[in-house]
PDB file of C-alpha atoms in Angstrom:
ATOM      1  CA  MET A  45      29.967  33.577 -26.060  1.00 60.00           C
ATOM      2  CA  PRO A  46      33.021  33.430 -28.351  1.00 86.00           C
ATOM      3  CA  ILE A  47      36.185  31.425 -27.694  1.00 92.00           C
ATOM      4  CA  SER A  48      37.868  32.824 -24.601  1.00 94.00           C
ATOM      5  CA  VAL A  49      40.301  30.052 -23.608  1.00 97.00           C
ATOM      6  CA  LEU A  50      42.924  28.468 -25.835  1.00 98.00           C
ATOM      7  CA  GLY A  51      44.635  25.241 -24.859  1.00 98.00           C
ATOM      8  CA  LEU A  52      48.022  24.509 -26.402  1.00 98.00           C
ATOM      9  CA  ASP A  53      50.051  21.321 -26.491  1.00 96.00           C
ATOM     10  CA  ALA A  54      53.788  21.570 -25.771  1.00 94.00           C
ATOM     11  CA  ASP A  55      55.949  18.818 -27.310  1.00 91.00           C
ATOM     12  CA  ASP A  56      56.138  19.018 -31.116  1.00 90.00           C
ATOM     13  CA  THR A  57      53.706  21.946 -31.070  1.00 95.00           C
ATOM     14  CA  LEU A  58      55.906  24.576 -29.430  1.00 96.00           C
ATOM     15  CA  TRP A  59      59.275  22.797 -29.653  1.00 93.00           C
ATOM     16  CA  HIS A  60      60.909  19.587 -30.953  1.00 89.00           C
ATOM     17  CA  ASN A  61      60.402  16.353 -29.026  1.00 84.00           C
ATOM     18  CA  GLU A  62      59.753  13.324 -31.260  1.00 82.00           C
ATOM     19  CA  THR A  63      63.002  14.016 -33.121  1.00 87.00           C
ATOM     20  CA  PHE A  64      64.986  13.234 -29.960  1.00 88.00           C
ATOM     21  CA  TYR A  65      62.994  10.035 -29.385  1.00 87.00           C
ATOM     22  CA  ARG A  66      63.762   8.886 -32.929  1.00 90.00           C
ATOM     23  CA  MET A  67      67.456   9.607 -32.457  1.00 92.00           C
ATOM     24  CA  THR A  68      67.466   7.654 -29.193  1.00 94.00           C
ATOM     25  CA  ARG A  69      65.645   4.707 -30.763  1.00 93.00           C
ATOM     26  CA  GLN A  70      68.225   4.611 -33.540  1.00 94.00           C
ATOM     27  CA  ARG A  71      70.989   4.548 -30.942  1.00 96.00           C
ATOM     28  CA  PHE A  72      69.131   1.779 -29.088  1.00 96.00           C
ATOM     29  CA  ASN A  73      68.939  -0.284 -32.293  1.00 96.00           C
ATOM     30  CA  GLU A  74      72.692   0.095 -32.787  1.00 96.00           C
ATOM     31  CA  LEU A  75      73.443  -0.972 -29.215  1.00 96.00           C
ATOM     32  CA  LEU A  76      71.278  -4.106 -29.503  1.00 96.00           C
ATOM     33  CA  ALA A  77      72.310  -5.033 -33.056  1.00 96.00           C
ATOM     34  CA  ASP A  78      74.031  -8.221 -31.821  1.00 94.00           C
ATOM     35  CA  PHE A  79      70.704  -9.555 -30.525  1.00 96.00           C
ATOM     36  CA  ALA A  80      68.059  -8.449 -33.072  1.00 95.00           C
ATOM     37  CA  ASP A  81      67.651  -6.505 -36.287  1.00 95.00           C
ATOM     38  CA  ALA A  82      66.299  -2.960 -36.334  1.00 94.00           C
ATOM     39  CA  GLU A  83      62.807  -3.968 -37.476  1.00 93.00           C
ATOM     40  CA  THR A  84      62.433  -6.455 -34.620  1.00 95.00           C
ATOM     41  CA  LEU A  85      63.765  -3.967 -32.089  1.00 95.00           C
ATOM     42  CA  GLU A  86      61.379  -1.247 -33.314  1.00 92.00           C
ATOM     43  CA  ALA A  87      58.423  -3.580 -32.896  1.00 93.00           C
ATOM     44  CA  GLU A  88      59.588  -4.748 -29.464  1.00 95.00           C
ATOM     45  CA  ILE A  89      60.235  -1.301 -28.003  1.00 93.00           C
ATOM     46  CA  GLU A  90      56.923  -0.024 -29.417  1.00 91.00           C
ATOM     47  CA  ALA A  91      54.997  -2.869 -27.789  1.00 93.00           C
ATOM     48  CA  THR A  92      56.864  -2.540 -24.494  1.00 95.00           C
ATOM     49  CA  GLU A  93      56.368   1.221 -24.315  1.00 91.00           C
ATOM     50  CA  LYS A  94      52.622   0.979 -25.013  1.00 90.00           C
ATOM     51  CA  ARG A  95      52.268  -1.809 -22.439  1.00 93.00           C
ATOM     52  CA  ASN A  96      54.035   0.325 -19.838  1.00 93.00           C
ATOM     53  CA  LEU A  97      52.115   3.567 -20.381  1.00 88.00           C
ATOM     54  CA  GLY A  98      49.686   2.620 -17.646  1.00 85.00           C
ATOM     55  CA  LEU A  99      52.592   2.134 -15.220  1.00 87.00           C
ATOM     56  CA  TYR A 100      55.098   4.824 -16.141  1.00 89.00           C
ATOM     57  CA  GLY A 101      52.999   7.317 -18.086  1.00 85.00           C
ATOM     58  CA  TYR A 102      54.455   9.408 -20.914  1.00 87.00           C
ATOM     59  CA  GLY A 103      57.930  10.857 -21.066  1.00 86.00           C
ATOM     60  CA  ALA A 104      61.638  10.156 -21.265  1.00 90.00           C
ATOM     61  CA  LYS A 105      61.897   8.367 -17.916  1.00 92.00           C
ATOM     62  CA  GLY A 106      59.263   5.805 -18.802  1.00 92.00           C
ATOM     63  CA  PHE A 107      60.795   5.387 -22.247  1.00 93.00           C
ATOM     64  CA  THR A 108      64.210   4.702 -20.698  1.00 95.00           C
ATOM     65  CA  LEU A 109      62.741   2.001 -18.463  1.00 96.00           C
ATOM     66  CA  SER A 110      61.037   0.473 -21.499  1.00 96.00           C
ATOM     67  CA  MET A 111      64.349   0.450 -23.383  1.00 96.00           C
ATOM     68  CA  LEU A 112      66.000  -1.390 -20.492  1.00 97.00           C
ATOM     69  CA  GLU A 113      63.165  -3.918 -20.314  1.00 96.00           C
ATOM     70  CA  THR A 114      63.316  -4.508 -24.057  1.00 97.00           C
ATOM     71  CA  ALA A 115      67.104  -4.929 -23.993  1.00 97.00           C
ATOM     72  CA  LEU A 116      66.831  -7.593 -21.316  1.00 96.00           C
ATOM     73  CA  ALA A 117      64.025  -9.362 -23.182  1.00 96.00           C
ATOM     74  CA  VAL A 118      65.600  -9.515 -26.653  1.00 96.00           C
ATOM     75  CA  SER A 119      68.964 -10.556 -25.217  1.00 96.00           C
ATOM     76  CA  GLN A 120      67.386 -13.104 -22.855  1.00 95.00           C
ATOM     77  CA  GLY A 121      69.151 -11.359 -20.003  1.00 95.00           C
ATOM     78  CA  GLN A 122      72.555 -11.442 -21.686  1.00 95.00           C
ATOM     79  CA  VAL A 123      72.837  -7.727 -22.544  1.00 96.00           C
ATOM     80  CA  PRO A 124      76.310  -6.492 -21.473  1.00 96.00           C
ATOM     81  CA  THR A 125      76.685  -4.013 -18.643  1.00 96.00           C
ATOM     82  CA  HIS A 126      78.228  -1.420 -20.946  1.00 96.00           C
ATOM     83  CA  VAL A 127      75.091  -1.489 -23.117  1.00 96.00           C
ATOM     84  CA  ILE A 128      72.893  -0.911 -20.048  1.00 96.00           C
ATOM     85  CA  THR A 129      75.152   2.004 -19.167  1.00 97.00           C
ATOM     86  CA  GLU A 130      74.791   3.418 -22.689  1.00 96.00           C
ATOM     87  CA  ILE A 131      70.987   3.122 -22.546  1.00 96.00           C
ATOM     88  CA  LEU A 132      70.876   4.999 -19.252  1.00 96.00           C
ATOM     89  CA  ALA A 133      73.133   7.681 -20.709  1.00 96.00           C
ATOM     90  CA  ALA A 134      70.822   8.001 -23.720  1.00 95.00           C
ATOM     91  CA  GLY A 135      67.892   8.476 -21.355  1.00 93.00           C
ATOM     92  CA  ARG A 136      69.722  11.222 -19.493  1.00 93.00           C
ATOM     93  CA  GLU A 137      70.494  12.961 -22.778  1.00 92.00           C
ATOM     94  CA  MET A 138      66.791  12.979 -23.621  1.00 89.00           C
ATOM     95  CA  MET A 139      66.110  14.685 -20.293  1.00 88.00           C
ATOM     96  CA  ARG A 140      68.796  17.284 -21.017  1.00 88.00           C
ATOM     97  CA  HIS A 141      68.145  18.044 -24.662  1.00 86.00           C
ATOM     98  CA  PRO A 142      67.938  21.762 -25.506  1.00 85.00           C
ATOM     99  CA  VAL A 143      64.493  23.337 -25.731  1.00 90.00           C
ATOM    100  CA  GLU A 144      64.225  25.837 -28.557  1.00 89.00           C
ATOM    101  CA  PRO A 145      60.768  27.066 -29.626  1.00 93.00           C
ATOM    102  CA  PHE A 146      59.907  26.660 -33.301  1.00 93.00           C
ATOM    103  CA  PRO A 147      60.336  29.760 -35.479  1.00 93.00           C
ATOM    104  CA  GLY A 148      57.366  32.091 -35.096  1.00 93.00           C
ATOM    105  CA  VAL A 149      56.050  30.519 -31.891  1.00 96.00           C
ATOM    106  CA  HIS A 150      57.075  33.418 -29.637  1.00 96.00           C
ATOM    107  CA  GLU A 151      55.387  35.940 -31.919  1.00 96.00           C
ATOM    108  CA  ALA A 152      52.230  33.820 -32.252  1.00 96.00           C
ATOM    109  CA  LEU A 153      51.908  33.370 -28.484  1.00 97.00           C
ATOM    110  CA  GLU A 154      52.439  37.090 -27.966  1.00 96.00           C
ATOM    111  CA  GLU A 155      49.527  37.821 -30.310  1.00 96.00           C
ATOM    112  CA  LEU A 156      47.295  35.060 -28.940  1.00 97.00           C
ATOM    113  CA  SER A 157      47.886  35.894 -25.277  1.00 96.00           C
ATOM    114  CA  ALA A 158      46.641  39.445 -25.886  1.00 95.00           C
ATOM    115  CA  GLN A 159      43.238  38.091 -26.909  1.00 93.00           C
ATOM    116  CA  TYR A 160      42.778  34.730 -25.144  1.00 96.00           C
ATOM    117  CA  LYS A 161      43.584  33.037 -21.876  1.00 97.00           C
ATOM    118  CA  LEU A 162      46.306  30.538 -22.831  1.00 98.00           C
ATOM    119  CA  ILE A 163      46.541  27.214 -20.994  1.00 98.00           C
ATOM    120  CA  LEU A 164      49.415  24.812 -21.629  1.00 97.00           C
ATOM    121  CA  ILE A 165      48.004  21.270 -21.624  1.00 97.00           C
ATOM    122  CA  THR A 166      50.626  18.560 -21.932  1.00 95.00           C
ATOM    123  CA  LYS A 167      51.271  14.933 -21.036  1.00 91.00           C
ATOM    124  CA  GLY A 168      54.450  13.626 -19.484  1.00 83.00           C
ATOM    125  CA  ASP A 169      56.638  13.685 -16.410  1.00 85.00           C
ATOM    126  CA  LEU A 170      55.844  16.668 -14.172  1.00 87.00           C
ATOM    127  CA  PHE A 171      59.461  17.635 -13.457  1.00 87.00           C
ATOM    128  CA  HIS A 172      60.615  17.246 -17.065  1.00 88.00           C
ATOM    129  CA  GLN A 173      57.689  19.162 -18.589  1.00 90.00           C
ATOM    130  CA  GLU A 174      58.066  21.999 -16.086  1.00 91.00           C
ATOM    131  CA  SER A 175      61.791  22.122 -16.837  1.00 91.00           C
ATOM    132  CA  LYS A 176      61.182  22.295 -20.584  1.00 92.00           C
ATOM    133  CA  LEU A 177      58.647  25.093 -20.216  1.00 94.00           C
ATOM    134  CA  ALA A 178      61.089  27.065 -18.061  1.00 93.00           C
ATOM    135  CA  ALA A 179      63.904  26.510 -20.552  1.00 92.00           C
ATOM    136  CA  SER A 180      61.698  27.570 -23.475  1.00 94.00           C
ATOM    137  CA  GLY A 181      61.185  31.088 -22.142  1.00 94.00           C
ATOM    138  CA  LEU A 182      57.483  30.888 -23.055  1.00 96.00           C
ATOM    139  CA  GLY A 183      56.026  30.482 -19.571  1.00 94.00           C
ATOM    140  CA  ASN A 184      54.889  34.086 -19.174  1.00 96.00           C
ATOM    141  CA  PHE A 185      52.396  33.722 -22.027  1.00 97.00           C
ATOM    142  CA  PHE A 186      50.342  31.112 -20.153  1.00 97.00           C
ATOM    143  CA  SER A 187      47.715  31.781 -17.501  1.00 95.00           C
ATOM    144  CA  GLY A 188      47.781  28.135 -16.449  1.00 95.00           C
ATOM    145  CA  VAL A 189      49.800  24.947 -16.909  1.00 96.00           C
ATOM    146  CA  GLU A 190      48.128  21.538 -16.826  1.00 96.00           C
ATOM    147  CA  ILE A 191      50.433  18.491 -16.905  1.00 94.00           C
ATOM    148  CA  VAL A 192      48.157  15.464 -17.185  1.00 93.00           C
ATOM    149  CA  SER A 193      48.579  11.689 -17.334  1.00 87.00           C
ATOM    150  CA  GLU A 194      46.219  11.353 -20.309  1.00 90.00           C
ATOM    151  CA  LYS A 195      44.173  13.639 -22.536  1.00 94.00           C
ATOM    152  CA  LYS A 196      40.548  12.561 -22.576  1.00 95.00           C
ATOM    153  CA  ALA A 197      37.265  14.400 -23.131  1.00 97.00           C
ATOM    154  CA  GLN A 198      36.804  14.613 -19.354  1.00 97.00           C
ATOM    155  CA  THR A 199      40.268  16.174 -19.083  1.00 97.00           C
ATOM    156  CA  TYR A 200      39.347  19.015 -21.401  1.00 97.00           C
ATOM    157  CA  THR A 201      35.944  19.495 -19.811  1.00 97.00           C
ATOM    158  CA  ARG A 202      37.560  19.826 -16.389  1.00 97.00           C
ATOM    159  CA  ILE A 203      40.364  22.147 -17.510  1.00 97.00           C
ATOM    160  CA  PHE A 204      38.258  24.437 -19.692  1.00 97.00           C
ATOM    161  CA  SER A 205      35.563  24.681 -17.028  1.00 96.00           C
ATOM    162  CA  ARG A 206      38.113  25.605 -14.370  1.00 95.00           C
ATOM    163  CA  HIS A 207      39.858  28.212 -16.513  1.00 95.00           C
ATOM    164  CA  GLY A 208      36.888  29.564 -18.451  1.00 91.00           C
ATOM    165  CA  ALA A 209      33.235  29.175 -19.384  1.00 91.00           C
ATOM    166  CA  GLY A 210      33.521  25.506 -20.354  1.00 94.00           C
ATOM    167  CA  PRO A 211      34.687  23.485 -23.359  1.00 96.00           C
ATOM    168  CA  GLU A 212      32.119  24.969 -25.749  1.00 95.00           C
ATOM    169  CA  HIS A 213      33.926  28.306 -25.486  1.00 95.00           C
ATOM    170  CA  ALA A 214      37.447  26.939 -25.762  1.00 97.00           C
ATOM    171  CA  ALA A 215      39.793  25.634 -28.435  1.00 97.00           C
ATOM    172  CA  MET A 216      42.669  23.151 -28.267  1.00 98.00           C
ATOM    173  CA  ALA A 217      45.634  23.196 -30.649  1.00 97.00           C
ATOM    174  CA  GLY A 218      48.342  20.576 -30.980  1.00 96.00           C
ATOM    175  CA  ASN A 219      50.086  18.063 -33.212  1.00 94.00           C
ATOM    176  CA  SER A 220      48.327  14.877 -32.054  1.00 93.00           C
ATOM    177  CA  VAL A 221      44.998  13.792 -33.543  1.00 94.00           C
ATOM    178  CA  ARG A 222      44.510  11.208 -30.798  1.00 93.00           C
ATOM    179  CA  SER A 223      45.326  13.490 -27.848  1.00 93.00           C
ATOM    180  CA  ASP A 224      44.794  17.096 -28.924  1.00 96.00           C
ATOM    181  CA  VAL A 225      41.962  16.844 -31.447  1.00 97.00           C
ATOM    182  CA  LEU A 226      39.544  13.961 -30.939  1.00 97.00           C
ATOM    183  CA  PRO A 227      38.983  14.244 -27.154  1.00 97.00           C
ATOM    184  CA  ALA A 228      38.701  18.040 -27.354  1.00 97.00           C
ATOM    185  CA  LEU A 229      36.001  17.713 -30.020  1.00 97.00           C
ATOM    186  CA  GLU A 230      34.250  15.076 -27.935  1.00 97.00           C
ATOM    187  CA  ALA A 231      34.202  17.529 -25.028  1.00 97.00           C
ATOM    188  CA  GLY A 232      32.546  20.132 -27.259  1.00 97.00           C
ATOM    189  CA  SER A 233      35.553  22.356 -27.895  1.00 97.00           C
ATOM    190  CA  TYR A 234      37.085  23.549 -31.127  1.00 97.00           C
ATOM    191  CA  ALA A 235      40.221  21.620 -32.108  1.00 97.00           C
ATOM    192  CA  VAL A 236      43.104  22.552 -34.381  1.00 97.00           C
ATOM    193  CA  LEU A 237      45.721  20.146 -35.717  1.00 97.00           C
ATOM    194  CA  ILE A 238      49.143  21.692 -36.309  1.00 96.00           C
ATOM    195  CA  PRO A 239      51.057  18.784 -37.855  1.00 93.00           C
ATOM    196  CA  TYR A 240      54.622  17.853 -37.018  1.00 87.00           C
ATOM    197  CA  HIS A 241      56.603  15.924 -39.639  1.00 80.00           C
ATOM    198  CA  LEU A 242      57.174  13.010 -37.233  1.00 73.00           C
ATOM    199  CA  VAL A 243      54.237  11.272 -35.542  1.00 75.00           C
ATOM    200  CA  TRP A 244      54.446   8.572 -32.881  1.00 70.00           C
ATOM    201  CA  ALA A 245      52.162   5.736 -34.026  1.00 72.00           C
ATOM    202  CA  HIS A 246      50.377   5.808 -30.663  1.00 70.00           C
ATOM    203  CA  GLU A 247      49.241   9.396 -31.324  1.00 76.00           C
ATOM    204  CA  ASP A 248      48.000   8.848 -34.877  1.00 77.00           C
ATOM    205  CA  ALA A 249      44.316   8.555 -35.797  1.00 84.00           C
ATOM    206  CA  PRO A 250      42.010   9.403 -38.733  1.00 88.00           C
ATOM    207  CA  LEU A 251      41.337  13.103 -39.200  1.00 90.00           C
ATOM    208  CA  PRO A 252      37.794  14.262 -38.333  1.00 93.00           C
ATOM    209  CA  THR A 253      37.690  16.348 -41.499  1.00 89.00           C
ATOM    210  CA  GLU A 254      33.893  16.678 -41.542  1.00 92.00           C
ATOM    211  CA  HIS A 255      33.595  17.989 -37.996  1.00 95.00           C
ATOM    212  CA  PRO A 256      32.450  21.637 -38.016  1.00 93.00           C
ATOM    213  CA  ARG A 257      34.727  22.570 -35.113  1.00 95.00           C
ATOM    214  CA  PHE A 258      37.905  21.029 -36.568  1.00 97.00           C
ATOM    215  CA  ALA A 259      40.653  22.678 -38.621  1.00 96.00           C
ATOM    216  CA  GLU A 260      44.150  21.776 -39.772  1.00 96.00           C
ATOM    217  CA  LEU A 261      46.614  24.640 -40.013  1.00 96.00           C
ATOM    218  CA  PRO A 262      50.215  24.721 -41.309  1.00 94.00           C
ATOM    219  CA  SER A 263      51.662  26.420 -38.231  1.00 93.00           C
ATOM    220  CA  LEU A 264      50.865  28.137 -34.958  1.00 94.00           C
ATOM    221  CA  ALA A 265      51.271  31.459 -36.744  1.00 93.00           C
ATOM    222  CA  ASP A 266      48.051  30.730 -38.663  1.00 94.00           C
ATOM    223  CA  LEU A 267      46.020  30.230 -35.489  1.00 95.00           C
ATOM    224  CA  PRO A 268      45.148  33.898 -34.727  1.00 94.00           C
ATOM    225  CA  ARG A 269      43.631  34.352 -38.196  1.00 93.00           C
ATOM    226  CA  TRP A 270      41.574  31.154 -37.921  1.00 94.00           C
ATOM    227  CA  LEU A 271      40.279  32.088 -34.465  1.00 94.00           C
ATOM    228  CA  ALA A 272      39.258  35.493 -35.813  1.00 90.00           C
ATOM    229  CA  GLU A 273      37.336  33.777 -38.611  1.00 90.00           C
ATOM    230  CA  VAL A 274      35.560  31.564 -36.074  1.00 90.00           C
ATOM    231  CA  ALA A 275      34.623  34.648 -34.036  1.00 86.00           C
ATOM    232  CA  ASP A 276      33.273  36.415 -37.120  1.00 80.00           C
ATOM    233  CA  SER A 277      31.114  33.423 -38.078  1.00 82.00           C
ATOM    234  CA  SER A 278      29.651  32.848 -34.618  1.00 71.00           C
TER     235      SER A 278
END
């Protein structure tokens, strides 16, 4: 059987996300400049966020809590109230940032949805991810939406088995090697990396360039052609 189900990541695959995190981190560094330099603050917030993933999961809410925890730690509890207020405001802005699909995404999804069952597979806060999908105007292209706490091989096996004939007959496309590529390949699926110019260190990993089911494409617009080539060779 050929590929019948296509999983797609959301953040930084369909629309901008990491850009807003970087802007917020820069603002955080400015607010805490009296207590630590930018390099120290970057290292501290990175460590705090990774440590808290098991508690808060992915997303802007957990990141805001990690910023508050880091501010209290680096200031030894002396961070002014107005700085706490500014951090909370920055977190709210992340939740409210506009969602505009990348150029060509609407057209690519229109073409892909005519040939494959599309499943949105994304990590993060349930409410926020649902809100972003609704704001994007892309929801009608997807036959299913899966908002998960982590992307592992078992995750893809479960999702692709529920929505299709199993991972062997599915493909996953996204911007994260760690989350969208490696576990999908481990599950037996095809996996496509569509790079974004900013990569969170937690999502980076070596490319599996020798894997026969892996490809790296410049944009989502190139995905229909690649899938057609896979179908022709199978």
